[in-house]
Amino acid sequence: FLQPFEDDARYINVEVNAAGDAHIGFGAGRENRTVLSEMPENVNLQVSAHDGAWWAVAYTIPFALMEALWGRTPEPGQSMRGNFYKCDESIHPHFGSWNYIVCDHPDFHRPECFGAMTLEAVSKA
C-alpha cells in the first residue's frame, strides 16, 4: 500500500498470492477503487517457488505507473506514506504489518495507519 503524495488521499495497493496472481487497486479509500485489469509495464513481478512452507514476492512500482495514476512522480527526499502486509487466511490464519495498525481486526485499507517513508536518490554507477 503506497500513498506517494501527502496532498492526495489516493493510494495504490498491490496484493499477490503464492501463484503470482496480482490484484492492483487504486483510489482514496476502501470503496470505489479502480482495479487495474492488466499488469502495468515494468512492475517486474517475481514470485518464488511455493514449496508449501514459504514463498516470497518482489515487484516494483515504476515512476511511469505513478505518472499514469497521479499525473506526477515523487522527487528525491520527498516523504511518502504506506504500509507492507503479510497475511495467511488458511488453516492457521495470521497477519503482519510493517507499521502498526490500530484496529481490532486485520484491516489493511487504513491510510491513517500508514507509516512515513522517504525516497532517496540512487546513483547508477
Short mmCIF file of N, CA, C and O in Angstrom, two decimals:
data_model
loop_
_atom_site.label_atom_id
_atom_site.label_comp_id
_atom_site.label_asym_id
_atom_site.label_seq_id
_atom_site.Cartn_x
_atom_site.Cartn_y
_atom_site.Cartn_z
N PHE A 1 0.86 -1.15 0.00
CA PHE A 1 0.00 0.00 0.00
C PHE A 1 0.91 1.22 0.00
O PHE A 1 1.75 1.36 0.89
N LEU A 2 0.75 2.09 -1.01
CA LEU A 2 1.62 3.26 -1.14
C LEU A 2 0.81 4.49 -1.49
O LEU A 2 0.04 4.49 -2.46
N GLN A 3 0.97 5.54 -0.70
CA GLN A 3 0.37 6.85 -0.93
C GLN A 3 1.54 7.83 -1.10
O GLN A 3 2.07 8.34 -0.13
N PRO A 4 1.96 8.07 -2.35
CA PRO A 4 3.19 8.83 -2.57
C PRO A 4 3.08 10.34 -2.36
O PRO A 4 4.11 10.99 -2.21
N PHE A 5 1.87 10.88 -2.34
CA PHE A 5 1.73 12.34 -2.24
C PHE A 5 0.84 12.71 -1.06
O PHE A 5 -0.31 12.27 -0.96
N GLU A 6 1.39 13.51 -0.15
CA GLU A 6 0.66 13.89 1.06
C GLU A 6 -0.60 14.69 0.77
O GLU A 6 -1.55 14.67 1.53
N ASP A 7 -0.62 15.41 -0.36
CA ASP A 7 -1.78 16.24 -0.69
C ASP A 7 -2.81 15.50 -1.54
O ASP A 7 -3.74 16.10 -2.07
N ASP A 8 -2.68 14.18 -1.65
CA ASP A 8 -3.60 13.37 -2.45
C ASP A 8 -3.91 12.10 -1.66
O ASP A 8 -3.00 11.33 -1.34
N ALA A 9 -5.17 11.89 -1.32
CA ALA A 9 -5.56 10.76 -0.47
C ALA A 9 -5.52 9.42 -1.20
O ALA A 9 -5.63 8.37 -0.55
N ARG A 10 -5.33 9.43 -2.51
CA ARG A 10 -5.34 8.17 -3.25
C ARG A 10 -4.07 7.36 -2.98
O ARG A 10 -2.99 7.93 -2.81
N TYR A 11 -4.24 6.05 -2.94
CA TYR A 11 -3.11 5.15 -2.75
C TYR A 11 -3.29 3.93 -3.65
O TYR A 11 -4.38 3.64 -4.14
N ILE A 12 -2.19 3.23 -3.87
CA ILE A 12 -2.19 2.00 -4.66
C ILE A 12 -1.97 0.83 -3.71
O ILE A 12 -1.21 0.94 -2.75
N ASN A 13 -2.70 -0.25 -3.94
CA ASN A 13 -2.45 -1.47 -3.18
C ASN A 13 -2.15 -2.59 -4.18
O ASN A 13 -2.81 -2.74 -5.19
N VAL A 14 -1.09 -3.33 -3.89
CA VAL A 14 -0.66 -4.45 -4.72
C VAL A 14 -0.73 -5.69 -3.84
O VAL A 14 -0.03 -5.78 -2.84
N GLU A 15 -1.59 -6.61 -4.21
CA GLU A 15 -1.78 -7.84 -3.44
C GLU A 15 -1.44 -9.01 -4.36
O GLU A 15 -1.95 -9.08 -5.48
N VAL A 16 -0.58 -9.91 -3.88
CA VAL A 16 -0.10 -11.02 -4.69
C VAL A 16 -0.23 -12.32 -3.89
O VAL A 16 0.12 -12.36 -2.71
N ASN A 17 -0.70 -13.38 -4.56
CA ASN A 17 -0.76 -14.68 -3.89
C ASN A 17 0.43 -15.54 -4.30
O ASN A 17 1.24 -15.13 -5.13
N ALA A 18 0.53 -16.73 -3.73
CA ALA A 18 1.68 -17.60 -3.97
C ALA A 18 1.77 -18.09 -5.41
O ALA A 18 2.82 -18.51 -5.86
N ALA A 19 0.66 -18.02 -6.14
CA ALA A 19 0.66 -18.43 -7.55
C ALA A 19 1.10 -17.29 -8.47
O ALA A 19 1.22 -17.49 -9.67
N GLY A 20 1.33 -16.11 -7.90
CA GLY A 20 1.74 -14.97 -8.70
C GLY A 20 0.59 -14.19 -9.29
O GLY A 20 0.79 -13.30 -10.13
N ASP A 21 -0.64 -14.47 -8.85
CA ASP A 21 -1.79 -13.69 -9.30
C ASP A 21 -1.81 -12.38 -8.52
O ASP A 21 -1.75 -12.39 -7.28
N ALA A 22 -1.91 -11.28 -9.24
CA ALA A 22 -1.86 -9.97 -8.60
C ALA A 22 -3.19 -9.24 -8.72
O ALA A 22 -3.89 -9.36 -9.73
N HIS A 23 -3.52 -8.51 -7.68
CA HIS A 23 -4.67 -7.62 -7.65
C HIS A 23 -4.09 -6.24 -7.34
O HIS A 23 -3.45 -6.05 -6.29
N ILE A 24 -4.29 -5.29 -8.24
CA ILE A 24 -3.77 -3.94 -8.03
C ILE A 24 -4.94 -2.97 -8.05
O ILE A 24 -5.66 -2.87 -9.04
N GLY A 25 -5.12 -2.27 -6.93
CA GLY A 25 -6.21 -1.31 -6.80
C GLY A 25 -5.67 0.09 -6.61
O GLY A 25 -4.55 0.29 -6.16
N PHE A 26 -6.51 1.09 -6.95
CA PHE A 26 -6.11 2.49 -6.86
C PHE A 26 -7.33 3.32 -6.47
O PHE A 26 -8.41 3.16 -7.03
N GLY A 27 -7.16 4.19 -5.48
CA GLY A 27 -8.25 5.06 -5.07
C GLY A 27 -7.98 5.68 -3.72
O GLY A 27 -6.93 5.46 -3.11
N ALA A 28 -8.96 6.45 -3.24
CA ALA A 28 -8.79 7.20 -1.99
C ALA A 28 -9.18 6.40 -0.76
O ALA A 28 -8.89 6.82 0.35
N GLY A 29 -9.83 5.29 -0.90
CA GLY A 29 -10.23 4.51 0.25
C GLY A 29 -10.61 3.11 -0.15
O GLY A 29 -10.39 2.69 -1.30
N ARG A 30 -11.21 2.40 0.75
CA ARG A 30 -11.59 1.01 0.51
C ARG A 30 -12.66 0.90 -0.58
O ARG A 30 -12.65 -0.01 -1.39
N GLU A 31 -13.60 1.81 -0.60
CA GLU A 31 -14.71 1.77 -1.55
C GLU A 31 -14.34 2.46 -2.86
O GLU A 31 -13.48 3.33 -2.90
N ASN A 32 -15.01 2.06 -3.92
CA ASN A 32 -14.87 2.70 -5.24
C ASN A 32 -13.43 2.74 -5.74
O ASN A 32 -13.00 3.73 -6.32
N ARG A 33 -12.69 1.68 -5.54
CA ARG A 33 -11.32 1.61 -6.04
C ARG A 33 -11.33 1.18 -7.49
O ARG A 33 -12.17 0.40 -7.92
N THR A 34 -10.41 1.69 -8.26
CA THR A 34 -10.20 1.23 -9.62
C THR A 34 -9.26 0.04 -9.56
O THR A 34 -8.20 0.13 -8.96
N VAL A 35 -9.66 -1.06 -10.16
CA VAL A 35 -8.80 -2.25 -10.21
C VAL A 35 -8.16 -2.30 -11.59
O VAL A 35 -8.86 -2.24 -12.61
N LEU A 36 -6.85 -2.35 -11.63
CA LEU A 36 -6.14 -2.41 -12.90
C LEU A 36 -6.39 -3.77 -13.55
O LEU A 36 -6.23 -4.81 -12.90
N SER A 37 -6.81 -3.76 -14.81
CA SER A 37 -7.19 -5.00 -15.48
C SER A 37 -5.99 -5.77 -16.01
O SER A 37 -6.09 -6.98 -16.27
N GLU A 38 -4.86 -5.11 -16.18
CA GLU A 38 -3.65 -5.76 -16.68
C GLU A 38 -2.47 -5.37 -15.80
O GLU A 38 -2.48 -4.32 -15.17
N MET A 39 -1.45 -6.21 -15.82
CA MET A 39 -0.23 -5.90 -15.09
C MET A 39 0.46 -4.72 -15.78
O MET A 39 0.76 -4.81 -16.97
N PRO A 40 0.69 -3.64 -15.08
CA PRO A 40 1.38 -2.49 -15.69
C PRO A 40 2.79 -2.84 -16.12
O PRO A 40 3.45 -3.70 -15.53
N GLU A 41 3.26 -2.15 -17.14
CA GLU A 41 4.60 -2.37 -17.66
C GLU A 41 5.65 -2.04 -16.60
O GLU A 41 5.49 -1.10 -15.82
N ASN A 42 6.69 -2.83 -16.54
CA ASN A 42 7.84 -2.64 -15.66
C ASN A 42 7.55 -2.82 -14.16
O ASN A 42 8.33 -2.37 -13.33
N VAL A 43 6.46 -3.48 -13.82
CA VAL A 43 6.23 -3.82 -12.41
C VAL A 43 7.15 -4.96 -12.01
O VAL A 43 7.54 -5.09 -10.86
N ASN A 44 7.55 -5.78 -12.96
CA ASN A 44 8.53 -6.84 -12.75
C ASN A 44 8.18 -7.76 -11.58
O ASN A 44 9.00 -8.02 -10.70
N LEU A 45 6.96 -8.26 -11.57
CA LEU A 45 6.50 -9.15 -10.52
C LEU A 45 7.28 -10.46 -10.55
O LEU A 45 7.39 -11.10 -11.59
N GLN A 46 7.83 -10.83 -9.39
CA GLN A 46 8.56 -12.08 -9.24
C GLN A 46 8.06 -12.80 -8.00
O GLN A 46 7.97 -12.20 -6.93
N VAL A 47 7.73 -14.07 -8.17
CA VAL A 47 7.26 -14.89 -7.05
C VAL A 47 8.13 -16.13 -7.00
O VAL A 47 8.37 -16.77 -8.02
N SER A 48 8.61 -16.46 -5.81
CA SER A 48 9.45 -17.66 -5.66
C SER A 48 8.60 -18.91 -5.80
O SER A 48 7.37 -18.87 -5.74
N ALA A 49 9.26 -20.05 -5.95
CA ALA A 49 8.56 -21.33 -5.98
C ALA A 49 7.91 -21.56 -4.63
O ALA A 49 8.52 -21.32 -3.59
N HIS A 50 6.68 -22.00 -4.63
CA HIS A 50 5.96 -22.27 -3.39
C HIS A 50 6.22 -23.73 -3.01
O HIS A 50 5.76 -24.64 -3.68
N ASP A 51 6.96 -23.93 -1.92
CA ASP A 51 7.27 -25.31 -1.51
C ASP A 51 6.36 -25.81 -0.40
O ASP A 51 6.62 -26.83 0.21
N GLY A 52 5.30 -25.06 -0.11
CA GLY A 52 4.36 -25.46 0.93
C GLY A 52 4.67 -24.87 2.29
O GLY A 52 3.82 -24.81 3.15
N ALA A 53 5.90 -24.44 2.50
CA ALA A 53 6.27 -23.87 3.80
C ALA A 53 6.41 -22.36 3.73
O ALA A 53 6.08 -21.66 4.68
N TRP A 54 6.90 -21.84 2.61
CA TRP A 54 7.09 -20.40 2.49
C TRP A 54 7.19 -20.04 1.02
O TRP A 54 7.38 -20.89 0.16
N TRP A 55 7.07 -18.76 0.74
CA TRP A 55 7.27 -18.23 -0.59
C TRP A 55 7.55 -16.73 -0.44
O TRP A 55 7.34 -16.15 0.62
N ALA A 56 8.06 -16.13 -1.48
CA ALA A 56 8.41 -14.71 -1.43
C ALA A 56 7.94 -14.02 -2.70
O ALA A 56 7.78 -14.65 -3.74
N VAL A 57 7.73 -12.73 -2.60
CA VAL A 57 7.28 -11.93 -3.74
C VAL A 57 8.10 -10.64 -3.78
O VAL A 57 8.50 -10.12 -2.73
N ALA A 58 8.35 -10.16 -4.98
CA ALA A 58 9.03 -8.87 -5.17
C ALA A 58 8.44 -8.21 -6.40
O ALA A 58 8.05 -8.89 -7.36
N TYR A 59 8.34 -6.90 -6.37
CA TYR A 59 7.86 -6.14 -7.52
C TYR A 59 8.31 -4.70 -7.37
O TYR A 59 8.76 -4.29 -6.30
N THR A 60 8.18 -3.94 -8.44
CA THR A 60 8.50 -2.52 -8.39
C THR A 60 7.24 -1.73 -8.74
O THR A 60 6.34 -2.23 -9.43
N ILE A 61 7.17 -0.53 -8.23
CA ILE A 61 6.13 0.42 -8.63
C ILE A 61 6.86 1.52 -9.39
O ILE A 61 7.44 2.42 -8.78
N PRO A 62 6.91 1.41 -10.73
CA PRO A 62 7.71 2.34 -11.52
C PRO A 62 7.13 3.76 -11.55
O PRO A 62 5.93 3.96 -11.39
N PHE A 63 8.01 4.73 -11.74
CA PHE A 63 7.58 6.11 -11.83
C PHE A 63 6.57 6.31 -12.96
O PHE A 63 5.66 7.12 -12.85
N ALA A 64 6.71 5.54 -14.05
CA ALA A 64 5.76 5.67 -15.17
C ALA A 64 4.35 5.32 -14.72
O ALA A 64 3.38 5.94 -15.17
N LEU A 65 4.21 4.34 -13.83
CA LEU A 65 2.90 3.99 -13.30
C LEU A 65 2.36 5.12 -12.42
O LEU A 65 1.19 5.47 -12.49
N MET A 66 3.22 5.69 -11.58
CA MET A 66 2.79 6.82 -10.75
C MET A 66 2.36 8.00 -11.62
O MET A 66 1.34 8.64 -11.34
N GLU A 67 3.10 8.26 -12.68
CA GLU A 67 2.75 9.34 -13.61
C GLU A 67 1.38 9.07 -14.23
O GLU A 67 0.54 9.97 -14.34
N ALA A 68 1.13 7.82 -14.61
CA ALA A 68 -0.15 7.47 -15.23
C ALA A 68 -1.31 7.59 -14.24
O ALA A 68 -2.40 8.02 -14.62
N LEU A 69 -1.10 7.23 -12.99
CA LEU A 69 -2.17 7.25 -11.99
C LEU A 69 -2.36 8.61 -11.34
O LEU A 69 -3.49 9.07 -11.16
N TRP A 70 -1.27 9.25 -10.95
CA TRP A 70 -1.36 10.51 -10.21
C TRP A 70 -1.08 11.74 -11.07
O TRP A 70 -1.31 12.86 -10.62
N GLY A 71 -0.50 11.54 -12.25
CA GLY A 71 -0.17 12.68 -13.11
C GLY A 71 1.12 13.37 -12.72
O GLY A 71 1.41 14.47 -13.18
N ARG A 72 1.91 12.74 -11.87
CA ARG A 72 3.20 13.29 -11.43
C ARG A 72 4.02 12.17 -10.80
O ARG A 72 3.50 11.10 -10.54
N THR A 73 5.29 12.46 -10.55
CA THR A 73 6.17 11.49 -9.91
C THR A 73 6.82 12.12 -8.68
O THR A 73 6.99 13.33 -8.61
N PRO A 74 7.17 11.29 -7.70
CA PRO A 74 7.83 11.81 -6.49
C PRO A 74 9.24 12.29 -6.79
O PRO A 74 9.86 11.88 -7.76
N GLU A 75 9.74 13.13 -5.91
CA GLU A 75 11.10 13.68 -6.01
C GLU A 75 11.97 13.09 -4.90
O GLU A 75 11.46 12.75 -3.83
N PRO A 76 13.28 12.97 -5.13
CA PRO A 76 14.17 12.51 -4.06
C PRO A 76 14.01 13.37 -2.81
O PRO A 76 13.88 14.59 -2.90
N GLY A 77 13.99 12.72 -1.66
CA GLY A 77 13.83 13.42 -0.39
C GLY A 77 12.38 13.63 0.01
O GLY A 77 12.09 14.07 1.11
N GLN A 78 11.46 13.33 -0.90
CA GLN A 78 10.04 13.51 -0.63
C GLN A 78 9.55 12.46 0.35
O GLN A 78 9.93 11.30 0.28
N SER A 79 8.70 12.85 1.26
CA SER A 79 8.09 11.92 2.20
C SER A 79 6.85 11.30 1.57
O SER A 79 6.07 11.98 0.93
N MET A 80 6.72 10.00 1.72
CA MET A 80 5.55 9.26 1.26
C MET A 80 5.01 8.47 2.44
O MET A 80 5.65 8.37 3.47
N ARG A 81 3.82 7.91 2.26
CA ARG A 81 3.24 7.09 3.30
C ARG A 81 2.84 5.74 2.72
O ARG A 81 2.52 5.64 1.55
N GLY A 82 2.89 4.71 3.55
CA GLY A 82 2.49 3.39 3.08
C GLY A 82 2.61 2.35 4.17
O GLY A 82 2.95 2.66 5.31
N ASN A 83 2.31 1.13 3.81
CA ASN A 83 2.47 0.01 4.74
C ASN A 83 2.69 -1.25 3.93
O ASN A 83 2.33 -1.32 2.75
N PHE A 84 3.29 -2.24 4.55
CA PHE A 84 3.57 -3.52 3.93
C PHE A 84 2.91 -4.58 4.80
O PHE A 84 3.00 -4.52 6.02
N TYR A 85 2.27 -5.53 4.15
CA TYR A 85 1.50 -6.53 4.88
C TYR A 85 1.84 -7.93 4.43
O TYR A 85 2.25 -8.16 3.31
N LYS A 86 1.57 -8.86 5.31
CA LYS A 86 1.67 -10.28 5.03
C LYS A 86 0.46 -10.91 5.70
O LYS A 86 0.12 -10.58 6.84
N CYS A 87 -0.24 -11.74 4.96
CA CYS A 87 -1.38 -12.42 5.59
C CYS A 87 -1.50 -13.84 5.07
O CYS A 87 -1.05 -14.16 3.97
N ASP A 88 -2.09 -14.67 5.89
CA ASP A 88 -2.39 -16.05 5.53
C ASP A 88 -3.72 -16.38 6.19
O ASP A 88 -3.84 -16.34 7.41
N GLU A 89 -4.71 -16.66 5.38
CA GLU A 89 -6.04 -16.95 5.92
C GLU A 89 -6.41 -18.41 5.74
O GLU A 89 -7.57 -18.76 5.66
N SER A 90 -5.39 -19.27 5.71
CA SER A 90 -5.62 -20.70 5.52
C SER A 90 -5.92 -21.38 6.85
O SER A 90 -6.61 -20.83 7.69
N ILE A 91 -5.35 -22.54 7.07
CA ILE A 91 -5.62 -23.33 8.28
C ILE A 91 -5.18 -22.61 9.55
O ILE A 91 -5.85 -22.67 10.58
N HIS A 92 -4.05 -21.88 9.49
CA HIS A 92 -3.54 -21.15 10.64
C HIS A 92 -3.47 -19.66 10.30
O HIS A 92 -2.39 -19.14 10.01
N PRO A 93 -4.61 -18.96 10.33
CA PRO A 93 -4.61 -17.54 9.93
C PRO A 93 -3.65 -16.70 10.77
O PRO A 93 -3.56 -16.87 11.99
N HIS A 94 -2.89 -15.85 10.09
CA HIS A 94 -2.02 -14.91 10.77
C HIS A 94 -1.78 -13.71 9.86
O HIS A 94 -1.91 -13.81 8.64
N PHE A 95 -1.48 -12.58 10.49
CA PHE A 95 -1.35 -11.32 9.77
C PHE A 95 -0.18 -10.55 10.36
O PHE A 95 0.08 -10.62 11.55
N GLY A 96 0.51 -9.79 9.51
CA GLY A 96 1.61 -8.96 9.98
C GLY A 96 1.70 -7.70 9.16
O GLY A 96 1.28 -7.67 8.00
N SER A 97 2.22 -6.65 9.75
CA SER A 97 2.38 -5.38 9.03
C SER A 97 3.68 -4.72 9.45
O SER A 97 4.20 -4.96 10.54
N TRP A 98 4.20 -3.88 8.58
CA TRP A 98 5.41 -3.12 8.85
C TRP A 98 5.11 -2.02 9.87
O TRP A 98 5.82 -1.83 10.84
N ASN A 99 4.04 -1.29 9.65
CA ASN A 99 3.65 -0.22 10.56
C ASN A 99 2.40 -0.67 11.32
O ASN A 99 1.51 -1.31 10.76
N TYR A 100 2.36 -0.35 12.59
CA TYR A 100 1.29 -0.79 13.47
C TYR A 100 -0.08 -0.33 12.96
O TYR A 100 -0.24 0.80 12.51
N ILE A 101 -1.07 -1.22 13.05
CA ILE A 101 -2.45 -0.91 12.65
C ILE A 101 -3.30 -0.83 13.92
O ILE A 101 -3.35 -1.78 14.70
N VAL A 102 -3.96 0.30 14.12
CA VAL A 102 -4.83 0.48 15.26
C VAL A 102 -6.23 0.04 14.84
O VAL A 102 -6.99 0.78 14.24
N CYS A 103 -6.55 -1.23 15.14
CA CYS A 103 -7.83 -1.80 14.75
C CYS A 103 -8.00 -3.12 15.49
O CYS A 103 -7.01 -3.79 15.79
N ASP A 104 -9.24 -3.50 15.76
CA ASP A 104 -9.47 -4.74 16.50
C ASP A 104 -9.51 -5.97 15.60
O ASP A 104 -9.71 -7.08 16.08
N HIS A 105 -9.31 -5.79 14.29
CA HIS A 105 -9.27 -6.91 13.35
C HIS A 105 -8.33 -6.56 12.20
O HIS A 105 -8.07 -5.38 11.96
N PRO A 106 -7.81 -7.54 11.48
CA PRO A 106 -6.92 -7.23 10.35
C PRO A 106 -7.64 -6.35 9.33
O PRO A 106 -8.74 -6.67 8.87
N ASP A 107 -7.06 -5.21 9.03
CA ASP A 107 -7.67 -4.24 8.11
C ASP A 107 -6.55 -3.44 7.46
O ASP A 107 -5.95 -2.58 8.09
N PHE A 108 -6.25 -3.75 6.22
CA PHE A 108 -5.11 -3.13 5.55
C PHE A 108 -5.43 -1.79 4.92
O PHE A 108 -4.55 -0.96 4.73
N HIS A 109 -6.69 -1.54 4.58
CA HIS A 109 -7.08 -0.27 3.96
C HIS A 109 -7.29 0.80 5.04
O HIS A 109 -8.39 1.28 5.26
N ARG A 110 -6.20 1.16 5.71
CA ARG A 110 -6.26 2.16 6.78
C ARG A 110 -5.13 3.17 6.57
O ARG A 110 -4.10 3.10 7.24
N PRO A 111 -5.33 4.12 5.66
CA PRO A 111 -4.29 5.12 5.40
C PRO A 111 -3.84 5.88 6.64
O PRO A 111 -2.69 6.32 6.72
N GLU A 112 -4.72 6.02 7.62
CA GLU A 112 -4.34 6.72 8.84
C GLU A 112 -3.28 5.94 9.62
O GLU A 112 -2.62 6.49 10.51
N CYS A 113 -3.07 4.68 9.28
CA CYS A 113 -2.05 3.85 9.92
C CYS A 113 -0.81 3.65 9.05
O CYS A 113 0.09 2.90 9.43
N PHE A 114 -0.77 4.28 7.87
CA PHE A 114 0.41 4.17 7.02
C PHE A 114 1.59 4.85 7.72
O PHE A 114 1.42 5.85 8.41
N GLY A 115 2.76 4.31 7.53
CA GLY A 115 3.98 4.89 8.09
C GLY A 115 4.67 5.78 7.07
O GLY A 115 4.43 5.70 5.87
N ALA A 116 5.55 6.65 7.56
CA ALA A 116 6.29 7.58 6.70
C ALA A 116 7.51 6.90 6.10
O ALA A 116 8.20 6.13 6.76
N MET A 117 7.76 7.19 4.82
CA MET A 117 8.93 6.69 4.10
C MET A 117 9.52 7.86 3.33
O MET A 117 8.80 8.74 2.90
N THR A 118 10.82 7.85 3.14
CA THR A 118 11.49 8.91 2.39
C THR A 118 12.18 8.31 1.18
O THR A 118 12.91 7.33 1.29
N LEU A 119 11.94 8.90 0.03
CA LEU A 119 12.53 8.45 -1.22
C LEU A 119 13.94 9.00 -1.32
O LEU A 119 14.16 10.20 -1.17
N GLU A 120 14.91 8.12 -1.56
CA GLU A 120 16.30 8.53 -1.71
C GLU A 120 16.74 8.38 -3.14
O GLU A 120 16.32 7.45 -3.84
N ALA A 121 17.59 9.28 -3.59
CA ALA A 121 18.16 9.19 -4.93
C ALA A 121 19.23 8.10 -4.93
O ALA A 121 20.01 7.97 -4.01
N VAL A 122 19.25 7.31 -5.99
CA VAL A 122 20.25 6.26 -6.14
C VAL A 122 21.04 6.57 -7.40
O VAL A 122 20.47 6.75 -8.48
N SER A 123 22.35 6.64 -7.25
CA SER A 123 23.17 6.91 -8.43
C SER A 123 23.44 5.60 -9.17
O SER A 123 23.64 4.56 -8.54
N LYS A 124 23.40 5.66 -10.47
CA LYS A 124 23.68 4.49 -11.29
C LYS A 124 25.13 4.57 -11.74
O LYS A 124 25.47 5.36 -12.60
N ALA A 125 25.97 3.79 -11.11
CA ALA A 125 27.41 3.82 -11.42
C ALA A 125 27.75 2.87 -12.53
O ALA A 125 27.13 1.92 -12.80
#
